[in-house]
mmCIF file of C-alpha atoms and ligand atoms in Angstrom:
data_model
loop_
_atom_site.group_PDB
_atom_site.id
_atom_site.type_symbol
_atom_site.label_atom_id
_atom_site.label_comp_id
_atom_site.label_asym_id
_atom_site.label_seq_id
_atom_site.Cartn_x
_atom_site.Cartn_y
_atom_site.Cartn_z
ATOM 1 C CA MET A 63 11.264 166.447 155.300
ATOM 2 C CA GLY A 64 11.077 168.616 158.399
ATOM 3 C CA GLY A 65 8.423 166.355 160.003
ATOM 4 C CA THR A 66 5.214 167.529 161.575
ATOM 5 C CA VAL A 67 6.229 167.531 165.242
ATOM 6 C CA VAL A 68 7.657 170.960 165.901
ATOM 7 C CA SER A 69 9.334 171.967 169.114
ATOM 8 C CA PRO A 70 10.196 175.587 169.876
ATOM 9 C CA ARG A 71 13.319 174.529 171.758
ATOM 10 C CA ALA A 72 15.557 174.241 168.675
ATOM 11 C CA ARG A 73 15.830 173.543 164.986
ATOM 12 C CA LEU A 74 18.444 171.509 163.129
ATOM 13 C CA VAL A 75 20.056 173.024 160.032
ATOM 14 C CA GLY A 76 22.241 171.190 157.503
ATOM 15 C CA ASP A 77 24.652 173.723 155.994
ATOM 16 C CA GLY A 78 25.688 172.692 152.471
ATOM 17 C CA VAL A 79 25.083 168.963 153.018
ATOM 18 C CA GLU A 80 25.560 167.362 149.597
ATOM 19 C CA ASN A 81 24.667 163.675 149.865
ATOM 20 C CA PRO A 82 20.868 163.112 149.680
ATOM 21 C CA ALA A 83 21.161 159.969 151.834
ATOM 22 C CA ASN A 84 22.868 162.050 154.536
ATOM 23 C CA ALA A 85 20.133 164.690 154.242
ATOM 24 C CA GLU A 86 17.507 162.006 154.842
ATOM 25 C CA ALA A 87 19.441 160.654 157.812
ATOM 26 C CA LEU A 88 19.736 164.205 159.155
ATOM 27 C CA ALA A 89 15.968 164.701 158.908
ATOM 28 C CA GLU A 90 15.600 161.443 160.815
ATOM 29 C CA ALA A 91 17.942 162.700 163.539
ATOM 30 C CA ALA A 92 15.708 165.790 163.856
ATOM 31 C CA ARG A 93 12.599 163.597 164.132
ATOM 32 C CA MET A 94 14.248 161.623 166.957
ATOM 33 C CA PHE A 95 14.449 164.842 168.959
ATOM 34 C CA ALA A 96 11.133 166.288 167.719
ATOM 35 C CA VAL A 97 12.736 169.382 166.216
ATOM 36 C CA PRO A 98 12.275 170.757 162.695
ATOM 37 C CA CYS A 99 15.021 170.307 160.120
ATOM 38 C CA SER A 100 15.979 172.540 157.211
ATOM 39 C CA PHE A 101 18.911 172.989 154.871
ATOM 40 C CA ARG A 102 20.939 175.859 153.522
ATOM 41 C CA ASP A 103 21.077 174.231 150.110
ATOM 42 C CA SER A 104 24.262 175.369 148.406
ATOM 43 C CA ARG A 105 24.900 171.961 146.776
ATOM 44 C CA GLY A 106 21.775 171.259 144.723
ATOM 45 C CA LEU A 107 20.175 168.903 147.250
ATOM 46 C CA ALA A 108 16.651 170.017 146.322
ATOM 47 C CA GLU A 109 17.094 168.497 142.843
ATOM 48 C CA HIS A 110 17.163 165.076 144.495
ATOM 49 C CA LEU A 111 14.771 165.832 147.361
ATOM 50 C CA PRO A 112 11.891 168.005 146.128
ATOM 51 C CA GLU A 113 10.257 168.111 149.599
ATOM 52 C CA LEU A 114 13.375 169.650 151.125
ATOM 53 C CA SER A 115 12.749 172.422 153.639
ATOM 54 C CA THR A 116 15.297 175.161 152.965
ATOM 55 C CA VAL A 117 16.559 178.273 154.714
ATOM 56 C CA ASP A 118 18.467 181.091 153.015
ATOM 57 C CA THR A 119 21.541 182.792 154.393
ATOM 58 C CA ALA A 120 19.681 185.874 155.689
ATOM 59 C CA ALA A 121 17.155 183.761 157.595
ATOM 60 C CA LEU A 122 19.862 181.489 158.957
ATOM 61 C CA LEU A 123 22.194 184.234 160.160
ATOM 62 C CA GLY A 124 19.438 186.649 161.190
ATOM 63 C CA GLY A 125 17.112 184.200 162.993
ATOM 64 C CA ALA A 126 15.730 185.071 166.432
ATOM 65 C CA GLY A 127 17.517 182.428 168.510
ATOM 66 C CA PRO A 128 21.268 181.804 168.928
ATOM 67 C CA LEU A 129 23.273 179.906 166.301
ATOM 68 C CA ILE A 130 25.104 176.880 167.655
ATOM 69 C CA ALA A 131 27.726 175.515 165.251
ATOM 70 C CA VAL A 132 28.534 171.815 165.636
ATOM 71 C CA ASP A 133 31.974 171.249 164.151
ATOM 72 C CA ASN A 134 35.392 170.113 165.208
ATOM 73 C CA ALA A 135 36.790 173.592 164.619
ATOM 74 C CA PRO A 136 39.832 174.827 166.562
ATOM 75 C CA ARG A 137 38.875 176.053 170.056
ATOM 76 C CA ALA A 138 35.370 174.562 169.875
ATOM 77 C CA GLU A 139 34.154 173.563 173.325
ATOM 78 C CA SER A 140 33.209 169.996 174.192
ATOM 79 C CA VAL A 141 29.528 169.251 173.587
ATOM 80 C CA TYR A 142 29.550 167.344 176.882
ATOM 81 C CA ARG A 143 30.154 170.596 178.761
ATOM 82 C CA ALA A 144 28.054 172.966 176.650
ATOM 83 C CA GLY A 145 25.089 173.191 179.037
ATOM 84 C CA THR A 146 21.425 173.676 178.270
ATOM 85 C CA LEU A 147 20.353 175.690 175.237
ATOM 86 C CA HIS A 148 18.124 178.741 175.065
ATOM 87 C CA SER A 149 14.924 177.872 173.289
ATOM 88 C CA GLY A 150 14.788 178.726 169.612
ATOM 89 C CA ALA A 151 18.441 177.885 168.949
ATOM 90 C CA SER A 152 19.521 176.845 165.449
ATOM 91 C CA ILE A 153 21.892 173.888 165.714
ATOM 92 C CA VAL A 154 23.981 173.775 162.526
ATOM 93 C CA VAL A 155 25.990 170.883 161.053
ATOM 94 C CA GLY A 156 28.085 171.120 157.918
ATOM 95 C CA ASN A 157 29.105 169.696 154.587
ATOM 96 C CA GLU A 158 30.564 166.180 154.485
ATOM 97 C CA ARG A 159 34.000 167.358 153.323
ATOM 98 C CA ARG A 160 34.260 171.037 154.105
ATOM 99 C CA GLY A 161 32.267 171.344 157.300
ATOM 100 C CA ILE A 162 30.260 174.453 158.240
ATOM 101 C CA ARG A 163 30.726 177.598 156.132
ATOM 102 C CA PRO A 164 32.820 180.379 157.716
ATOM 103 C CA ASP A 165 29.911 182.872 157.870
ATOM 104 C CA VAL A 166 28.049 180.583 160.270
ATOM 105 C CA LEU A 167 31.175 179.908 162.330
ATOM 106 C CA ARG A 168 31.706 183.672 162.645
ATOM 107 C CA ALA A 169 28.079 184.378 163.588
ATOM 108 C CA ALA A 170 27.720 181.433 166.000
ATOM 109 C CA ALA A 171 27.110 182.161 169.671
ATOM 110 C CA LYS A 172 28.993 178.969 170.381
ATOM 111 C CA THR A 173 30.846 176.230 168.480
ATOM 112 C CA VAL A 174 30.758 172.772 170.011
ATOM 113 C CA GLN A 175 32.693 169.674 169.057
ATOM 114 C CA ILE A 176 32.282 166.017 169.901
ATOM 115 C CA PRO A 177 35.646 164.859 171.269
ATOM 116 C CA MET A 178 37.180 162.146 169.078
ATOM 117 C CA PRO A 179 39.866 160.145 170.888
ATOM 118 C CA GLY A 180 40.282 157.636 168.007
ATOM 119 C CA ARG A 181 43.478 157.196 166.003
ATOM 120 C CA GLY A 182 41.985 157.236 162.488
ATOM 121 C CA VAL A 183 39.217 159.380 161.001
ATOM 122 C CA ASN A 184 38.482 162.156 163.487
ATOM 123 C CA THR A 185 34.928 162.982 162.427
ATOM 124 C CA LEU A 186 31.542 161.282 162.562
ATOM 125 C CA ASN A 187 29.002 160.971 159.798
ATOM 126 C CA VAL A 188 27.142 164.298 159.705
ATOM 127 C CA ALA A 189 23.760 162.833 160.743
ATOM 128 C CA THR A 190 25.393 160.878 163.576
ATOM 129 C CA ALA A 191 27.105 164.068 164.760
ATOM 130 C CA ALA A 192 23.745 165.864 164.690
ATOM 131 C CA ALA A 193 22.062 163.157 166.776
ATOM 132 C CA VAL A 194 24.885 163.206 169.345
ATOM 133 C CA ALA A 195 24.801 167.012 169.550
ATOM 134 C CA LEU A 196 21.001 167.115 169.924
ATOM 135 C CA TYR A 197 21.198 164.501 172.658
ATOM 136 C CA TYR A 198 23.631 166.546 174.766
ATOM 137 C CA LEU A 199 22.333 170.012 173.935
ATOM 138 C CA LEU A 200 18.671 169.191 174.553
ATOM 139 C CA ASP A 201 18.116 166.034 176.545
ATOM 140 C CA ALA A 202 20.893 164.391 178.569
ATOM 141 C CA HIS A 203 20.191 166.038 181.907
ATOM 142 C CA GLY A 204 21.592 164.719 185.196
ATOM 143 C CA ARG A 205 24.597 162.933 183.715
ATOM 144 C CA ARG A 206 26.971 160.663 185.588
ATOM 145 C CA GLN A 207 30.438 161.958 186.354
ATOM 146 C CA ALA A 208 33.083 161.290 183.726
ATOM 147 C CA ARG A 209 35.932 158.979 184.656
ATOM 148 C CA ALA A 210 39.562 160.012 184.390
ATOM 149 C CA PRO A 211 42.548 159.822 184.225
ATOM 150 C CA ARG A 212 42.859 156.174 183.063
ATOM 151 C CA PRO A 213 40.050 155.730 180.562
ATOM 152 C CA GLU A 214 41.542 152.867 178.583
ATOM 153 C CA SER A 215 41.506 150.404 181.473
ATOM 154 C CA HIS A 216 37.726 150.926 181.710
ATOM 155 C CA ARG A 217 36.762 150.842 178.041
ATOM 156 C CA PRO A 218 33.877 148.349 177.620
ATOM 157 C CA THR A 219 33.747 145.596 175.018
ATOM 158 C CA LEU A 220 31.364 146.601 172.243
ATOM 159 C CA LEU A 221 28.917 144.222 170.554
ATOM 160 C CA LEU A 222 26.883 145.480 167.572
ATOM 161 C CA ALA A 223 23.969 143.060 167.646
ATOM 162 C CA VAL A 224 22.459 141.974 164.347
ATOM 163 C CA PRO A 225 22.712 145.154 162.269
ATOM 164 C CA ARG A 226 20.185 144.970 159.441
ATOM 165 C CA ASP A 227 21.803 147.302 156.931
ATOM 166 C CA HIS A 228 25.387 147.270 155.679
ATOM 167 C CA VAL A 229 25.778 151.085 155.452
ATOM 168 C CA GLU A 230 24.338 151.569 158.951
ATOM 169 C CA ALA A 231 26.716 148.892 160.248
ATOM 170 C CA GLY A 232 29.668 150.503 158.469
ATOM 171 C CA SER A 233 28.793 153.972 159.719
ATOM 172 C CA SER A 234 28.498 152.602 163.280
ATOM 173 C CA LEU A 235 31.968 151.059 162.964
ATOM 174 C CA ARG A 236 33.299 154.426 161.788
ATOM 175 C CA SER A 237 31.850 155.979 164.955
ATOM 176 C CA ALA A 238 33.333 153.254 167.149
ATOM 177 C CA ALA A 239 36.815 153.885 165.734
ATOM 178 C CA ALA A 240 36.416 157.661 166.086
ATOM 179 C CA PHE A 241 35.386 157.248 169.732
ATOM 180 C CA GLY A 242 38.519 155.220 170.366
ATOM 181 C CA TRP A 243 37.536 151.547 170.083
ATOM 182 C CA GLN A 244 40.162 149.366 168.431
ATOM 183 C CA THR A 245 38.121 146.159 168.432
ATOM 184 C CA VAL A 246 34.377 145.705 167.860
ATOM 185 C CA VAL A 247 32.375 142.473 167.919
ATOM 186 C CA VAL A 248 29.610 142.229 165.297
ATOM 187 C CA ASP A 249 26.852 139.626 165.576
ATOM 188 C CA ASP A 250 26.332 139.445 161.836
ATOM 189 C CA ARG A 251 23.382 137.088 161.522
ATOM 190 C CA GLU A 252 21.870 139.340 158.830
ATOM 191 C CA LYS A 253 25.140 139.038 156.871
ATOM 192 C CA VAL A 254 25.780 142.711 156.294
ATOM 193 C CA TRP A 255 29.532 142.766 157.072
ATOM 194 C CA PHE A 256 31.273 139.392 156.640
ATOM 195 C CA GLY A 257 31.166 137.437 153.395
ATOM 196 C CA THR A 258 28.953 139.913 151.550
ATOM 197 C CA PRO A 259 28.946 140.347 147.743
ATOM 198 C CA ARG A 260 31.569 142.819 146.535
ATOM 199 C CA PRO A 261 29.304 145.885 145.921
ATOM 200 C CA VAL A 262 27.736 145.553 149.389
ATOM 201 C CA ARG A 263 31.125 144.987 150.928
ATOM 202 C CA ASN A 264 32.569 148.070 149.241
ATOM 203 C CA GLU A 265 29.703 150.306 150.413
ATOM 204 C CA ALA A 266 29.931 148.983 153.963
ATOM 205 C CA ARG A 267 33.728 149.480 154.102
ATOM 206 C CA ALA A 268 33.362 152.983 152.616
ATOM 207 C CA ALA A 269 30.809 153.931 155.329
ATOM 208 C CA ALA A 270 33.247 152.591 157.942
ATOM 209 C CA ARG A 271 36.139 154.550 156.342
ATOM 210 C CA SER A 272 38.000 151.237 156.668
ATOM 211 C CA HIS A 273 40.989 152.424 154.640
ATOM 212 C CA ARG A 274 41.800 155.001 157.330
ATOM 213 C CA ASN A 275 40.351 153.411 160.443
ATOM 214 C CA PRO A 276 42.523 150.764 162.099
ATOM 215 C CA LEU A 277 39.617 148.761 163.512
ATOM 216 C CA HIS A 278 39.601 145.044 164.287
ATOM 217 C CA VAL A 279 36.107 143.653 163.576
ATOM 218 C CA VAL A 280 35.446 140.293 165.247
ATOM 219 C CA PRO A 281 32.550 138.048 164.192
ATOM 220 C CA GLY A 282 30.062 137.538 167.015
ATOM 221 C CA GLY A 283 26.943 135.406 166.678
ATOM 222 C CA ASP A 284 26.660 131.983 168.272
ATOM 223 C CA ALA A 285 30.426 131.524 168.280
ATOM 224 C CA TRP A 286 30.976 134.552 170.498
ATOM 225 C CA SER A 287 29.811 134.771 174.052
ATOM 226 C CA SER A 288 30.599 137.401 176.619
ATOM 227 C CA PRO A 289 33.496 136.414 178.894
ATOM 228 C CA PRO A 290 32.493 134.687 182.161
ATOM 229 C CA GLY A 291 31.726 137.170 184.930
ATOM 230 C CA SER A 292 31.122 140.033 182.533
ATOM 231 C CA ARG A 293 28.406 142.627 183.018
ATOM 232 C CA VAL A 294 26.222 142.949 179.921
ATOM 233 C CA VAL A 295 24.411 146.263 179.351
ATOM 234 C CA VAL A 296 21.879 146.361 176.516
ATOM 235 C CA CYS A 297 21.370 149.929 175.216
ATOM 236 C CA ALA A 298 18.201 150.535 173.199
ATOM 237 C CA PRO A 299 15.295 152.979 172.890
ATOM 238 C CA ASP A 300 12.482 150.681 173.926
ATOM 239 C CA VAL A 301 13.866 148.856 176.980
ATOM 240 C CA ASP A 302 12.837 149.154 180.587
ATOM 241 C CA GLY A 303 15.804 150.636 182.423
ATOM 242 C CA PRO A 304 17.413 153.864 183.628
ATOM 243 C CA PRO A 305 18.375 156.519 181.057
ATOM 244 C CA LEU A 306 21.612 155.845 179.197
ATOM 245 C CA HIS A 307 23.450 158.840 180.651
ATOM 246 C CA ARG A 308 22.675 157.765 184.213
ATOM 247 C CA THR A 309 23.787 154.160 183.691
ATOM 248 C CA GLU A 310 27.376 153.044 184.295
ATOM 249 C CA LEU A 311 28.537 152.038 180.822
ATOM 250 C CA THR A 312 32.220 151.521 181.548
ATOM 251 C CA GLY A 313 34.448 149.371 183.713
ATOM 252 C CA PRO A 314 36.527 146.221 183.291
ATOM 253 C CA GLY A 315 34.346 143.274 182.236
ATOM 254 C CA THR A 316 31.525 145.472 180.897
ATOM 255 C CA VAL A 317 30.032 144.465 177.550
ATOM 256 C CA LEU A 318 27.870 147.077 175.791
ATOM 257 C CA VAL A 319 25.332 145.578 173.436
ATOM 258 C CA ILE A 320 23.576 147.798 170.900
ATOM 259 C CA PRO A 321 20.820 145.821 169.187
ATOM 260 C CA ASP A 322 19.377 146.919 165.851
ATOM 261 C CA GLY A 323 15.647 146.343 166.408
ATOM 262 C CA ASP A 324 14.501 143.187 168.162
ATOM 263 C CA GLY A 325 16.479 140.548 166.279
ATOM 264 C CA TRP A 326 18.747 139.892 169.273
ATOM 265 C CA GLU A 327 17.635 137.972 172.331
ATOM 266 C CA PRO A 328 19.166 139.392 175.570
ATOM 267 C CA ARG A 329 20.858 136.799 177.788
ATOM 268 C CA PRO A 330 19.467 136.252 181.320
ATOM 269 C CA GLY A 331 21.063 138.672 183.785
ATOM 270 C CA ALA A 332 21.589 141.478 181.262
ATOM 271 C CA GLU A 333 21.044 145.050 182.412
ATOM 272 C CA PHE A 334 19.199 147.614 180.301
ATOM 273 C CA ALA A 335 19.885 151.285 179.576
ATOM 274 C CA ARG A 336 17.179 153.286 177.827
ATOM 275 C CA VAL A 337 18.167 155.635 175.018
ATOM 276 C CA ALA A 338 15.300 158.040 175.711
ATOM 277 C CA VAL A 339 14.481 160.437 172.897
ATOM 278 C CA PRO A 340 11.333 162.568 172.665
ATOM 279 C CA GLY A 341 10.530 161.614 169.053
ATOM 280 C CA ALA A 342 10.804 158.554 166.839
ATOM 281 C CA ALA A 343 13.504 155.895 167.315
ATOM 282 C CA GLY A 344 16.148 156.683 164.712
ATOM 283 C CA ARG A 345 18.166 154.496 162.381
ATOM 284 C CA TYR A 346 21.037 152.365 163.669
ATOM 285 C CA ARG A 347 23.950 154.785 163.065
ATOM 286 C CA LEU A 348 22.161 157.454 165.134
ATOM 287 C CA LEU A 349 21.495 155.055 168.003
ATOM 288 C CA THR A 350 25.049 153.671 168.043
ATOM 289 C CA GLY A 351 26.484 157.211 167.821
ATOM 290 C CA ILE A 352 24.609 158.333 170.928
ATOM 291 C CA VAL A 353 25.524 155.217 172.926
ATOM 292 C CA LEU A 354 29.197 155.376 171.944
ATOM 293 C CA ALA A 355 29.390 159.101 172.675
ATOM 294 C CA GLU A 356 27.958 158.541 176.137
ATOM 295 C CA ALA A 357 30.331 155.648 176.858
ATOM 296 C CA ALA A 358 33.245 157.808 175.631
ATOM 297 C CA ARG A 359 32.050 160.719 177.788
ATOM 298 C CA GLN A 360 31.916 158.482 180.850
ATOM 299 C CA LEU A 361 35.394 157.125 180.086
ATOM 300 C CA GLY A 362 36.727 160.664 180.096
ATOM 301 C CA THR A 363 40.084 161.628 178.731
ATOM 302 C CA ARG A 364 43.428 161.272 180.326
ATOM 303 C CA THR A 365 44.015 164.455 182.313
ATOM 304 C CA ALA A 366 46.952 166.460 180.991
ATOM 305 C CA GLY A 367 49.952 165.748 183.147
ATOM 306 C CA ALA A 368 48.417 162.662 184.764
ATOM 307 C CA PRO A 369 50.944 159.859 185.062
ATOM 308 C CA ARG A 370 50.687 157.056 182.521
ATOM 309 C CA PRO A 371 49.532 153.806 184.105
ATOM 310 C CA PRO A 372 52.448 151.484 184.897
ATOM 311 C CA ARG A 373 53.092 148.780 182.303
ATOM 312 C CA ARG A 374 52.178 145.348 183.521
ATOM 313 C CA GLY A 375 53.402 142.017 182.173
ATOM 314 C CA MET A 376 54.899 141.751 178.728
ATOM 315 C CA SER A 377 55.624 144.698 176.509
ATOM 316 C CA TYR A 378 56.243 144.809 172.764
ATOM 317 C CA GLY A 379 57.844 147.197 170.381
ATOM 318 C CA SER A 380 55.421 149.307 168.352
ATOM 319 C CA GLY A 381 57.412 149.269 165.131
ATOM 320 C CA LEU A 382 55.275 146.520 163.610
ATOM 321 C CA ASP A 383 53.243 147.337 160.530
ATOM 322 C CA LEU A 384 50.144 145.168 160.800
ATOM 323 C CA THR A 385 48.082 144.314 157.773
ATOM 324 C CA ALA A 386 45.679 141.454 157.263
ATOM 325 C CA PRO A 387 43.737 140.017 154.342
ATOM 326 C CA PRO A 388 40.070 141.055 154.508
ATOM 327 C CA ASP A 389 37.943 139.510 157.264
ATOM 328 C CA THR A 390 40.754 137.644 158.971
ATOM 329 C CA ASP A 391 41.584 138.022 162.619
ATOM 330 C CA LEU A 392 44.308 140.565 163.155
ATOM 331 C CA VAL A 393 45.890 140.312 166.604
ATOM 332 C CA GLN A 394 47.258 143.558 167.968
ATOM 333 C CA PRO A 395 50.358 143.433 170.175
ATOM 334 C CA TRP A 396 48.405 144.478 173.270
ATOM 335 C CA GLU A 397 46.009 141.556 172.796
ATOM 336 C CA LEU A 398 48.812 139.000 173.093
ATOM 337 C CA THR A 399 48.639 139.313 176.870
ATOM 338 C CA HIS A 400 45.171 137.654 176.740
ATOM 339 C CA TYR A 401 46.551 134.504 175.147
HETATM 340 C C1 LIG B 251 32.449 164.715 158.110
HETATM 341 S S1 LIG B 251 32.278 166.231 158.894
HETATM 342 C C2 LIG B 251 33.161 167.440 157.896
HETATM 343 C C3 LIG B 251 34.580 167.259 157.760
HETATM 344 C C4 LIG B 251 35.439 168.072 158.708
HETATM 345 N N1 LIG B 251 35.326 169.510 158.556
HETATM 346 C C5 LIG B 251 36.862 167.641 158.590
HETATM 347 O O1 LIG B 251 37.584 167.919 159.531
HETATM 348 O O2 LIG B 251 37.245 166.962 157.646
HETATM 349 C C6 LIG B 251 30.650 166.767 158.474
HETATM 350 C C7 LIG B 251 29.951 167.519 159.554
HETATM 351 O O3 LIG B 251 29.623 166.620 160.611
HETATM 352 C C8 LIG B 251 29.703 167.268 161.862
HETATM 353 N N2 LIG B 251 30.732 166.568 162.661
HETATM 354 C C9 LIG B 251 31.349 165.406 162.358
HETATM 355 N N3 LIG B 251 32.191 165.044 163.347
HETATM 356 C C10 LIG B 251 32.109 166.000 164.299
HETATM 357 C C11 LIG B 251 32.720 166.190 165.581
HETATM 358 N N4 LIG B 251 33.606 165.318 166.068
HETATM 359 N N5 LIG B 251 32.382 167.261 166.305
HETATM 360 C C12 LIG B 251 31.471 168.145 165.836
HETATM 361 N N6 LIG B 251 30.860 168.030 164.632
HETATM 362 C C13 LIG B 251 31.163 166.959 163.875
HETATM 363 C C14 LIG B 251 30.061 168.707 161.589
HETATM 364 O O4 LIG B 251 28.888 169.471 161.522
HETATM 365 C C15 LIG B 251 30.744 168.627 160.228
HETATM 366 O O5 LIG B 251 30.638 169.850 159.549
#
């Protein structure tokens, strides 16, 4: 599962990952960045994946290069500011529920976290987190400045364009909520999110962590078109355009489109941002994770002590408890100003 393309610059290690599907997605994240992938297998993964490349505790903790723990542990530094890695680093991600084991956290030269400004689940899928970390620790050189202190006024509209798999779509929605989006448009021509049979629907909602993520998912497709005057930026691995991290992804009127493969026809006038990775193009959740992380990085966070933007127009009390039957439009109080 480690792949044949081996780079000396780093290796990816899954520490106690227990879900075989996540282990496969993690190996795919490593292939995107042309680094080897192995697992400290404390959860019986090898029973499901006989080809699994494993590393024992002594080799993991006593390896030649530095250990970099990727986890949202207290006092972890932002991955956006972590700087370039020494070659030979082991980049470690952890178990789906418990995270990285304490021995690795203690031995790590550095622990980095991916800032999560969302209001619900404050973690990413483990393979998505690995792809985001590899992108910033190895490849995103020459980044644009982050914007602050009023990120919310510049948050772009997000369109997930024709996702082909319901779990990948759900996992991408989980990421969107964790990175702070409250509304996402899905062009669902492949019918992976709306009106799906119950088992598919349940898996997709579980991947999105829908029960804990207050996300408003709007059907796109032919019925949805970007607002007049908007700037559409298509983010994909195989497009002709500047690298993602050097492209302006934010600003009022910006629509970010993340197509899954080539099933979506860009409109005339669209701009393109290339998600450049040194290895294979990865699955949809990995691509969306990288794009959303970069948009969130560019948005920045409100600087501590910065004044809140003045309220304009109408204001509403926040004591409402909003619930909606599945797949109906739920209008948030702040959206009422658009009507
Ligand atoms: C779902 S998380 C583990 C749960 C986590 N310990 C918690 O707070 O509930 C699985 C793994 O994904 C990676 N991960 C997920 N979100 C992350 C984030 N925001 N920053 C850094 N790593 C993250 C970490 O390696 C973590 O161990």
